[in-house]
Amino acid sequence: MTEQRSPLAVGMTVFAATMLIVIGVLHALQGFVAVFNDTFYVVGAEWVFEFDVTTWGWIHILIGLLVAVAGFFVLSGAVWARIVGVLVASLSLVLNFVWLPYYPWWAIIIIALDIFVIWALTLHGRDIVAE
């Protein structure tokens, strides 16, 4: 017997892959803003993880590219791509948590999107693969 794929699960996985691509692009945009205009982000309170804003910019650019590429591979439906997608979404989540003092609302939005991506890929990821 073959299992039927759930259209809802497939749609959520495709949406999660698309969100990975969007999150990657948003990371890269944050990074480019930080690299080219390092006075845009202003730190309020002092936190443990304080880097120069330009350093944060390069970190965001690199992670953004990694997250976006992972999103493209998740669309292939491969198990390894879902694992990589969950790992890079987790890395993005942690990075944005550390980024909170620089741009809190933006970081909270990306954290929420990362949580959704992790949930969708771990719960429904296998359904995108064609039987």
PDB file of C-alpha atoms in Angstrom:
ATOM      1  CA  MET A   1       0.000   0.000   0.000  1.00  0.00           C
ATOM      2  CA  THR A   2       1.164   3.466  -0.749  1.00  0.00           C
ATOM      3  CA  GLU A   3       0.624   6.335   1.598  1.00  0.00           C
ATOM      4  CA  GLN A   4      -1.203   9.347   0.317  1.00  0.00           C
ATOM      5  CA  ARG A   5       0.519  12.645   0.598  1.00  0.00           C
ATOM      6  CA  SER A   6      -1.291  15.316   2.494  1.00  0.00           C
ATOM      7  CA  PRO A   7      -1.786  18.425   0.329  1.00  0.00           C
ATOM      8  CA  LEU A   8      -1.684  20.549   3.480  1.00  0.00           C
ATOM      9  CA  ALA A   9       1.629  19.007   4.536  1.00  0.00           C
ATOM     10  CA  VAL A  10       3.132  19.497   1.079  1.00  0.00           C
ATOM     11  CA  GLY A  11       1.953  23.106   1.031  1.00  0.00           C
ATOM     12  CA  MET A  12       3.399  23.783   4.473  1.00  0.00           C
ATOM     13  CA  THR A  13       6.744  22.265   3.469  1.00  0.00           C
ATOM     14  CA  VAL A  14       6.888  24.322   0.285  1.00  0.00           C
ATOM     15  CA  PHE A  15       5.964  27.388   2.316  1.00  0.00           C
ATOM     16  CA  ALA A  16       8.720  26.536   4.839  1.00  0.00           C
ATOM     17  CA  ALA A  17      11.255  26.217   2.009  1.00  0.00           C
ATOM     18  CA  THR A  18      10.103  29.535   0.589  1.00  0.00           C
ATOM     19  CA  MET A  19      10.359  31.103   4.039  1.00  0.00           C
ATOM     20  CA  LEU A  20      13.939  29.807   4.338  1.00  0.00           C
ATOM     21  CA  ILE A  21      14.767  31.599   1.094  1.00  0.00           C
ATOM     22  CA  VAL A  22      13.050  34.789   2.308  1.00  0.00           C
ATOM     23  CA  ILE A  23      14.758  34.591   5.725  1.00  0.00           C
ATOM     24  CA  GLY A  24      18.104  34.183   3.959  1.00  0.00           C
ATOM     25  CA  VAL A  25      17.456  37.260   1.823  1.00  0.00           C
ATOM     26  CA  LEU A  26      16.384  39.242   4.905  1.00  0.00           C
ATOM     27  CA  HIS A  27      19.581  38.205   6.701  1.00  0.00           C
ATOM     28  CA  ALA A  28      21.618  39.359   3.728  1.00  0.00           C
ATOM     29  CA  LEU A  29      19.757  42.699   3.637  1.00  0.00           C
ATOM     30  CA  GLN A  30      20.428  43.194   7.358  1.00  0.00           C
ATOM     31  CA  GLY A  31      24.055  42.417   6.676  1.00  0.00           C
ATOM     32  CA  PHE A  32      24.397  44.818   3.770  1.00  0.00           C
ATOM     33  CA  VAL A  33      22.816  47.612   5.807  1.00  0.00           C
ATOM     34  CA  ALA A  34      25.236  46.924   8.658  1.00  0.00           C
ATOM     35  CA  VAL A  35      28.269  46.821   6.339  1.00  0.00           C
ATOM     36  CA  PHE A  36      27.454  49.923   4.304  1.00  0.00           C
ATOM     37  CA  ASN A  37      25.792  52.059   7.000  1.00  0.00           C
ATOM     38  CA  ASP A  38      27.144  51.018  10.388  1.00  0.00           C
ATOM     39  CA  THR A  39      25.383  53.903  12.151  1.00  0.00           C
ATOM     40  CA  PHE A  40      21.912  52.595  11.217  1.00  0.00           C
ATOM     41  CA  TYR A  41      21.840  50.078  14.078  1.00  0.00           C
ATOM     42  CA  VAL A  42      22.152  51.540  17.562  1.00  0.00           C
ATOM     43  CA  VAL A  43      22.750  49.327  20.589  1.00  0.00           C
ATOM     44  CA  GLY A  44      20.660  50.198  23.625  1.00  0.00           C
ATOM     45  CA  ALA A  45      21.619  47.988  26.545  1.00  0.00           C
ATOM     46  CA  GLU A  46      24.941  46.197  26.862  1.00  0.00           C
ATOM     47  CA  TRP A  47      24.798  42.468  26.270  1.00  0.00           C
ATOM     48  CA  VAL A  48      27.343  39.701  26.459  1.00  0.00           C
ATOM     49  CA  PHE A  49      27.698  39.268  22.688  1.00  0.00           C
ATOM     50  CA  GLU A  50      28.826  42.639  21.450  1.00  0.00           C
ATOM     51  CA  PHE A  51      30.519  42.810  18.082  1.00  0.00           C
ATOM     52  CA  ASP A  52      31.226  45.685  15.792  1.00  0.00           C
ATOM     53  CA  VAL A  53      28.185  46.331  13.584  1.00  0.00           C
ATOM     54  CA  THR A  54      30.260  45.683  10.449  1.00  0.00           C
ATOM     55  CA  THR A  55      31.256  42.272  11.830  1.00  0.00           C
ATOM     56  CA  TRP A  56      27.592  41.524  12.457  1.00  0.00           C
ATOM     57  CA  GLY A  57      26.905  42.576   8.889  1.00  0.00           C
ATOM     58  CA  TRP A  58      29.314  40.030   7.449  1.00  0.00           C
ATOM     59  CA  ILE A  59      27.922  37.333   9.763  1.00  0.00           C
ATOM     60  CA  HIS A  60      24.390  38.078   8.547  1.00  0.00           C
ATOM     61  CA  ILE A  61      25.449  38.049   4.898  1.00  0.00           C
ATOM     62  CA  LEU A  62      27.144  34.649   5.207  1.00  0.00           C
ATOM     63  CA  ILE A  63      24.354  33.060   7.235  1.00  0.00           C
ATOM     64  CA  GLY A  64      21.770  34.574   4.902  1.00  0.00           C
ATOM     65  CA  LEU A  65      23.369  32.957   1.871  1.00  0.00           C
ATOM     66  CA  LEU A  66      23.548  29.632   3.705  1.00  0.00           C
ATOM     67  CA  VAL A  67      19.884  29.807   4.750  1.00  0.00           C
ATOM     68  CA  ALA A  68      18.694  30.779   1.255  1.00  0.00           C
ATOM     69  CA  VAL A  69      20.635  27.963  -0.417  1.00  0.00           C
ATOM     70  CA  ALA A  70      19.218  25.501   2.131  1.00  0.00           C
ATOM     71  CA  GLY A  71      15.719  26.707   1.209  1.00  0.00           C
ATOM     72  CA  PHE A  72      16.330  25.904  -2.449  1.00  0.00           C
ATOM     73  CA  PHE A  73      17.490  22.393  -1.559  1.00  0.00           C
ATOM     74  CA  VAL A  74      14.493  21.781   0.718  1.00  0.00           C
ATOM     75  CA  LEU A  75      12.304  22.195  -2.364  1.00  0.00           C
ATOM     76  CA  SER A  76      13.965  19.052  -3.760  1.00  0.00           C
ATOM     77  CA  GLY A  77      12.383  17.022  -0.958  1.00  0.00           C
ATOM     78  CA  ALA A  78      15.579  15.236   0.047  1.00  0.00           C
ATOM     79  CA  VAL A  79      15.863  14.119   3.664  1.00  0.00           C
ATOM     80  CA  TRP A  80      19.350  15.604   3.978  1.00  0.00           C
ATOM     81  CA  ALA A  81      17.984  18.966   2.748  1.00  0.00           C
ATOM     82  CA  ARG A  82      15.303  18.963   5.459  1.00  0.00           C
ATOM     83  CA  ILE A  83      17.963  18.210   8.079  1.00  0.00           C
ATOM     84  CA  VAL A  84      20.129  21.027   6.769  1.00  0.00           C
ATOM     85  CA  GLY A  85      17.056  23.284   6.661  1.00  0.00           C
ATOM     86  CA  VAL A  86      16.318  22.605  10.325  1.00  0.00           C
ATOM     87  CA  LEU A  87      19.974  23.177  11.265  1.00  0.00           C
ATOM     88  CA  VAL A  88      20.292  26.490   9.427  1.00  0.00           C
ATOM     89  CA  ALA A  89      16.908  27.676  10.734  1.00  0.00           C
ATOM     90  CA  SER A  90      18.153  26.860  14.251  1.00  0.00           C
ATOM     91  CA  LEU A  91      21.382  28.748  13.560  1.00  0.00           C
ATOM     92  CA  SER A  92      19.348  31.687  12.256  1.00  0.00           C
ATOM     93  CA  LEU A  93      17.189  31.598  15.385  1.00  0.00           C
ATOM     94  CA  VAL A  94      20.215  31.722  17.691  1.00  0.00           C
ATOM     95  CA  LEU A  95      21.875  34.430  15.606  1.00  0.00           C
ATOM     96  CA  ASN A  96      18.781  36.612  15.789  1.00  0.00           C
ATOM     97  CA  PHE A  97      18.483  36.052  19.519  1.00  0.00           C
ATOM     98  CA  VAL A  98      21.999  37.433  19.902  1.00  0.00           C
ATOM     99  CA  TRP A  99      21.081  40.231  17.455  1.00  0.00           C
ATOM    100  CA  LEU A 100      18.170  41.394  19.689  1.00  0.00           C
ATOM    101  CA  PRO A 101      19.905  44.468  21.173  1.00  0.00           C
ATOM    102  CA  TYR A 102      20.597  45.866  17.704  1.00  0.00           C
ATOM    103  CA  TYR A 103      17.163  45.572  16.086  1.00  0.00           C
ATOM    104  CA  PRO A 104      14.703  43.822  18.430  1.00  0.00           C
ATOM    105  CA  TRP A 105      11.449  43.789  16.451  1.00  0.00           C
ATOM    106  CA  TRP A 106      13.112  42.591  13.294  1.00  0.00           C
ATOM    107  CA  ALA A 107      14.921  39.843  15.219  1.00  0.00           C
ATOM    108  CA  ILE A 108      11.697  38.710  16.910  1.00  0.00           C
ATOM    109  CA  ILE A 109       9.931  38.423  13.543  1.00  0.00           C
ATOM    110  CA  ILE A 110      12.758  36.334  12.088  1.00  0.00           C
ATOM    111  CA  ILE A 111      12.828  34.151  15.227  1.00  0.00           C
ATOM    112  CA  ALA A 112       9.092  33.479  14.834  1.00  0.00           C
ATOM    113  CA  LEU A 113       9.576  32.564  11.158  1.00  0.00           C
ATOM    114  CA  ASP A 114      12.476  30.263  12.085  1.00  0.00           C
ATOM    115  CA  ILE A 115      10.319  28.473  14.658  1.00  0.00           C
ATOM    116  CA  PHE A 116       7.626  27.902  12.036  1.00  0.00           C
ATOM    117  CA  VAL A 117      10.181  26.586   9.526  1.00  0.00           C
ATOM    118  CA  ILE A 118      11.638  24.151  12.069  1.00  0.00           C
ATOM    119  CA  TRP A 119       8.156  22.962  12.995  1.00  0.00           C
ATOM    120  CA  ALA A 120       7.028  22.497   9.387  1.00  0.00           C
ATOM    121  CA  LEU A 121      10.183  20.679   8.293  1.00  0.00           C
ATOM    122  CA  THR A 122      10.228  18.297  11.227  1.00  0.00           C
ATOM    123  CA  LEU A 123       6.525  17.528  11.170  1.00  0.00           C
ATOM    124  CA  HIS A 124       5.601  17.415   7.501  1.00  0.00           C
ATOM    125  CA  GLY A 125       8.839  17.405   5.523  1.00  0.00           C
ATOM    126  CA  ARG A 126       8.621  13.835   4.192  1.00  0.00           C
ATOM    127  CA  ASP A 127       5.315  14.515   2.426  1.00  0.00           C
ATOM    128  CA  ILE A 128       6.876  16.658  -0.297  1.00  0.00           C
ATOM    129  CA  VAL A 129       8.747  13.681  -1.797  1.00  0.00           C
ATOM    130  CA  ALA A 130       6.926  12.046  -4.687  1.00  0.00           C
ATOM    131  CA  GLU A 131       5.974   8.416  -4.105  1.00  0.00           C
TER     132      GLU A 131
END
